[in-house]
Amino acid sequence: MGIKLLKTCYNIRNCLGLEPELEVGLARRAGELDLTWRQAGPLDARRLEECERALGAAAEVAHPALAPLAGWERREGGVLAWSVWAEASTARERIQAGPSPVDEVFEATLPPLEGLAASHGAGVPHGAIDPRVLQLGERPLLHGLGVL
């Protein structure tokens, strides 16, 4: 695919802490900056297939508040997936800046929640809801669709 990993930004553990960590990072592909997420391996064949099925289904979900999945590949015993990272602040940066008016919070969170409802209705998971993967630009955009 020609994607070059630039750095791992942080790790997210699933809610039970039983699965491998999810590594979130930045990469460059065809001149674009991408947000990447990788189910850290090694994953067995069944788990790899589950991840790829979920990512294939995620690629079919279209919603204006969900960052489209740009691609995925098997890498280092896990699955690396990516979406285009736009220049915008994240929900985490906004939270760290201090309290926000209630209407601003609703404007930022309702579209991604509607997107999650659409993805869940299509049977597509989103395993890591983290303020670092929610961009707050002209329109809120949630990354990481299809991650188990």
PDB file of C-alpha atoms in Angstrom:
ATOM      1  CA  MET A   1       0.000   0.000   0.000  1.00  0.00           C
ATOM      2  CA  GLY A   2       2.936   2.337   0.433  1.00  0.00           C
ATOM      3  CA  ILE A   3       2.003   3.640   3.862  1.00  0.00           C
ATOM      4  CA  LYS A   4       4.900   4.819   6.004  1.00  0.00           C
ATOM      5  CA  LEU A   5       4.399   4.885   9.757  1.00  0.00           C
ATOM      6  CA  LEU A   6       5.723   8.095  11.285  1.00  0.00           C
ATOM      7  CA  LYS A   7       5.139   7.431  14.966  1.00  0.00           C
ATOM      8  CA  THR A   8       2.939   5.728  17.532  1.00  0.00           C
ATOM      9  CA  CYS A   9       1.102   8.469  19.413  1.00  0.00           C
ATOM     10  CA  TYR A  10      -0.526   6.442  22.180  1.00  0.00           C
ATOM     11  CA  ASN A  11      -1.956   3.048  23.127  1.00  0.00           C
ATOM     12  CA  ILE A  12      -5.524   2.287  24.140  1.00  0.00           C
ATOM     13  CA  ARG A  13      -6.453  -0.844  26.083  1.00  0.00           C
ATOM     14  CA  ASN A  14      -9.855  -2.373  25.525  1.00  0.00           C
ATOM     15  CA  CYS A  15     -12.326  -2.031  28.385  1.00  0.00           C
ATOM     16  CA  LEU A  16     -11.434  -5.406  29.924  1.00  0.00           C
ATOM     17  CA  GLY A  17      -7.706  -5.152  29.306  1.00  0.00           C
ATOM     18  CA  LEU A  18      -7.724  -8.704  27.934  1.00  0.00           C
ATOM     19  CA  GLU A  19      -6.924  -8.047  24.283  1.00  0.00           C
ATOM     20  CA  PRO A  20      -3.723  -6.622  22.864  1.00  0.00           C
ATOM     21  CA  GLU A  21      -3.449  -2.878  23.008  1.00  0.00           C
ATOM     22  CA  LEU A  22      -4.644  -0.744  20.153  1.00  0.00           C
ATOM     23  CA  GLU A  23      -1.741   1.365  18.917  1.00  0.00           C
ATOM     24  CA  VAL A  24      -2.794   4.709  17.445  1.00  0.00           C
ATOM     25  CA  GLY A  25      -0.325   6.646  15.350  1.00  0.00           C
ATOM     26  CA  LEU A  26       0.331   8.849  12.363  1.00  0.00           C
ATOM     27  CA  ALA A  27       1.492   7.789   8.909  1.00  0.00           C
ATOM     28  CA  ARG A  28       2.089   9.292   5.503  1.00  0.00           C
ATOM     29  CA  ARG A  29       0.502   7.817   2.378  1.00  0.00           C
ATOM     30  CA  ALA A  30       0.625   9.445  -1.043  1.00  0.00           C
ATOM     31  CA  GLY A  31       1.383  12.816   0.539  1.00  0.00           C
ATOM     32  CA  GLU A  32      -1.559  12.691   2.961  1.00  0.00           C
ATOM     33  CA  LEU A  33      -1.301  12.493   6.716  1.00  0.00           C
ATOM     34  CA  ASP A  34      -3.266   9.527   8.035  1.00  0.00           C
ATOM     35  CA  LEU A  35      -4.378   8.412  11.462  1.00  0.00           C
ATOM     36  CA  THR A  36      -3.544   4.737  11.913  1.00  0.00           C
ATOM     37  CA  TRP A  37      -4.658   2.159  14.396  1.00  0.00           C
ATOM     38  CA  ARG A  38      -3.177  -1.288  14.795  1.00  0.00           C
ATOM     39  CA  GLN A  39      -4.433  -4.233  16.756  1.00  0.00           C
ATOM     40  CA  ALA A  40      -1.083  -5.127  18.264  1.00  0.00           C
ATOM     41  CA  GLY A  41      -0.163  -8.727  17.577  1.00  0.00           C
ATOM     42  CA  PRO A  42       0.467 -11.409  17.528  1.00  0.00           C
ATOM     43  CA  LEU A  43      -3.139 -12.257  16.643  1.00  0.00           C
ATOM     44  CA  ASP A  44      -4.138 -15.810  15.775  1.00  0.00           C
ATOM     45  CA  ALA A  45      -5.645 -16.595  12.362  1.00  0.00           C
ATOM     46  CA  ARG A  46      -9.233 -16.468  13.675  1.00  0.00           C
ATOM     47  CA  ARG A  47      -8.710 -13.036  15.254  1.00  0.00           C
ATOM     48  CA  LEU A  48      -7.005 -11.704  12.105  1.00  0.00           C
ATOM     49  CA  GLU A  49      -9.988 -12.834  10.032  1.00  0.00           C
ATOM     50  CA  GLU A  50     -12.424 -11.221  12.504  1.00  0.00           C
ATOM     51  CA  CYS A  51     -10.503  -7.932  12.278  1.00  0.00           C
ATOM     52  CA  GLU A  52     -10.456  -8.002   8.487  1.00  0.00           C
ATOM     53  CA  ARG A  53     -14.194  -8.830   8.306  1.00  0.00           C
ATOM     54  CA  ALA A  54     -14.998  -5.900  10.600  1.00  0.00           C
ATOM     55  CA  LEU A  55     -12.785  -3.552   8.574  1.00  0.00           C
ATOM     56  CA  GLY A  56     -14.381  -4.740   5.315  1.00  0.00           C
ATOM     57  CA  ALA A  57     -17.827  -3.976   6.738  1.00  0.00           C
ATOM     58  CA  ALA A  58     -16.574  -0.615   8.039  1.00  0.00           C
ATOM     59  CA  ALA A  59     -15.422   0.350   4.559  1.00  0.00           C
ATOM     60  CA  GLU A  60     -19.065   0.079   3.441  1.00  0.00           C
ATOM     61  CA  VAL A  61     -20.476   2.419   6.118  1.00  0.00           C
ATOM     62  CA  ALA A  62     -20.908   6.019   4.998  1.00  0.00           C
ATOM     63  CA  HIS A  63     -21.840   8.778   7.434  1.00  0.00           C
ATOM     64  CA  PRO A  64     -20.668  12.406   7.425  1.00  0.00           C
ATOM     65  CA  ALA A  65     -19.417  12.157  11.035  1.00  0.00           C
ATOM     66  CA  LEU A  66     -17.385   8.972  10.505  1.00  0.00           C
ATOM     67  CA  ALA A  67     -13.916   9.189   8.975  1.00  0.00           C
ATOM     68  CA  PRO A  68     -13.949   6.864   5.963  1.00  0.00           C
ATOM     69  CA  LEU A  69     -11.633   3.916   6.223  1.00  0.00           C
ATOM     70  CA  ALA A  70      -8.875   4.504   3.657  1.00  0.00           C
ATOM     71  CA  GLY A  71      -7.394   1.005   3.841  1.00  0.00           C
ATOM     72  CA  TRP A  72      -5.883  -1.770   5.901  1.00  0.00           C
ATOM     73  CA  GLU A  73      -3.241  -4.474   5.709  1.00  0.00           C
ATOM     74  CA  ARG A  74      -1.749  -7.217   7.840  1.00  0.00           C
ATOM     75  CA  ARG A  75       1.418  -6.001   9.514  1.00  0.00           C
ATOM     76  CA  GLU A  76       3.658  -7.299  12.311  1.00  0.00           C
ATOM     77  CA  GLY A  77       1.233 -10.012  13.421  1.00  0.00           C
ATOM     78  CA  GLY A  78      -1.693  -7.587  13.643  1.00  0.00           C
ATOM     79  CA  VAL A  79      -3.892  -5.510  11.373  1.00  0.00           C
ATOM     80  CA  LEU A  80      -2.991  -1.914  10.504  1.00  0.00           C
ATOM     81  CA  ALA A  81      -5.857   0.318   9.318  1.00  0.00           C
ATOM     82  CA  TRP A  82      -5.918   4.008   8.434  1.00  0.00           C
ATOM     83  CA  SER A  83      -8.121   6.999   7.663  1.00  0.00           C
ATOM     84  CA  VAL A  84      -7.236  10.486   6.416  1.00  0.00           C
ATOM     85  CA  TRP A  85      -6.366  12.838   9.295  1.00  0.00           C
ATOM     86  CA  ALA A  86      -7.573  16.372   8.646  1.00  0.00           C
ATOM     87  CA  GLU A  87      -6.065  19.459  10.243  1.00  0.00           C
ATOM     88  CA  ALA A  88      -8.344  20.035  13.213  1.00  0.00           C
ATOM     89  CA  SER A  89      -8.210  19.936  16.984  1.00  0.00           C
ATOM     90  CA  THR A  90      -9.318  16.837  18.834  1.00  0.00           C
ATOM     91  CA  ALA A  91     -11.956  16.491  21.531  1.00  0.00           C
ATOM     92  CA  ARG A  92      -9.159  15.798  23.989  1.00  0.00           C
ATOM     93  CA  GLU A  93      -7.509  19.141  23.211  1.00  0.00           C
ATOM     94  CA  ARG A  94     -10.861  20.880  23.619  1.00  0.00           C
ATOM     95  CA  ILE A  95     -11.501  19.154  26.960  1.00  0.00           C
ATOM     96  CA  GLN A  96      -8.052  20.160  28.211  1.00  0.00           C
ATOM     97  CA  ALA A  97      -8.809  23.786  27.299  1.00  0.00           C
ATOM     98  CA  GLY A  98     -11.512  23.919  29.981  1.00  0.00           C
ATOM     99  CA  PRO A  99     -15.309  23.897  30.271  1.00  0.00           C
ATOM    100  CA  SER A 100     -17.419  24.334  27.140  1.00  0.00           C
ATOM    101  CA  PRO A 101     -20.967  25.643  26.734  1.00  0.00           C
ATOM    102  CA  VAL A 102     -23.547  22.837  26.691  1.00  0.00           C
ATOM    103  CA  ASP A 103     -24.773  23.648  23.175  1.00  0.00           C
ATOM    104  CA  GLU A 104     -21.178  23.432  21.873  1.00  0.00           C
ATOM    105  CA  VAL A 105     -20.778  20.008  23.486  1.00  0.00           C
ATOM    106  CA  PHE A 106     -24.005  18.787  21.850  1.00  0.00           C
ATOM    107  CA  GLU A 107     -22.929  20.124  18.440  1.00  0.00           C
ATOM    108  CA  ALA A 108     -19.635  18.264  18.748  1.00  0.00           C
ATOM    109  CA  THR A 109     -20.968  14.956  20.072  1.00  0.00           C
ATOM    110  CA  LEU A 110     -24.361  14.353  18.462  1.00  0.00           C
ATOM    111  CA  PRO A 111     -23.118  13.781  14.876  1.00  0.00           C
ATOM    112  CA  PRO A 112     -20.534  11.148  15.930  1.00  0.00           C
ATOM    113  CA  LEU A 113     -23.159   9.437  18.108  1.00  0.00           C
ATOM    114  CA  GLU A 114     -25.522   9.330  15.135  1.00  0.00           C
ATOM    115  CA  GLY A 115     -22.656   7.905  13.059  1.00  0.00           C
ATOM    116  CA  LEU A 116     -22.019   5.241  15.690  1.00  0.00           C
ATOM    117  CA  ALA A 117     -25.708   4.340  15.679  1.00  0.00           C
ATOM    118  CA  ALA A 118     -25.557   3.964  11.888  1.00  0.00           C
ATOM    119  CA  SER A 119     -22.422   1.813  12.070  1.00  0.00           C
ATOM    120  CA  HIS A 120     -23.804  -0.375  14.854  1.00  0.00           C
ATOM    121  CA  GLY A 121     -27.041  -0.735  12.871  1.00  0.00           C
ATOM    122  CA  ALA A 122     -24.909  -2.110  10.025  1.00  0.00           C
ATOM    123  CA  GLY A 123     -23.156  -4.468  12.451  1.00  0.00           C
ATOM    124  CA  VAL A 124     -19.861  -2.545  12.411  1.00  0.00           C
ATOM    125  CA  PRO A 125     -18.044  -2.095  15.750  1.00  0.00           C
ATOM    126  CA  HIS A 126     -16.040   0.818  17.055  1.00  0.00           C
ATOM    127  CA  GLY A 127     -13.846  -0.519  19.803  1.00  0.00           C
ATOM    128  CA  ALA A 128     -12.002   2.583  20.970  1.00  0.00           C
ATOM    129  CA  ILE A 129     -14.086   5.644  21.729  1.00  0.00           C
ATOM    130  CA  ASP A 130     -11.412   8.052  22.812  1.00  0.00           C
ATOM    131  CA  PRO A 131     -11.386  11.875  22.646  1.00  0.00           C
ATOM    132  CA  ARG A 132      -8.082  11.687  20.758  1.00  0.00           C
ATOM    133  CA  VAL A 133      -9.800  10.069  17.738  1.00  0.00           C
ATOM    134  CA  LEU A 134     -12.639  12.634  17.521  1.00  0.00           C
ATOM    135  CA  GLN A 135     -11.669  15.636  15.414  1.00  0.00           C
ATOM    136  CA  LEU A 136     -13.542  18.900  15.944  1.00  0.00           C
ATOM    137  CA  GLY A 137     -13.115  20.836  12.727  1.00  0.00           C
ATOM    138  CA  GLU A 138     -15.775  22.309  10.484  1.00  0.00           C
ATOM    139  CA  ARG A 139     -17.717  19.145  11.297  1.00  0.00           C
ATOM    140  CA  PRO A 140     -16.950  16.532  13.978  1.00  0.00           C
ATOM    141  CA  LEU A 141     -15.253  13.439  12.561  1.00  0.00           C
ATOM    142  CA  LEU A 142     -14.747  10.149  14.436  1.00  0.00           C
ATOM    143  CA  HIS A 143     -11.884   7.863  13.400  1.00  0.00           C
ATOM    144  CA  GLY A 144     -11.334   4.168  14.124  1.00  0.00           C
ATOM    145  CA  LEU A 145     -14.438   2.556  12.649  1.00  0.00           C
ATOM    146  CA  GLY A 146     -14.170  -1.206  12.408  1.00  0.00           C
ATOM    147  CA  VAL A 147     -11.727  -1.651  15.255  1.00  0.00           C
ATOM    148  CA  LEU A 148     -12.558  -4.591  17.486  1.00  0.00           C
TER     149      LEU A 148
END
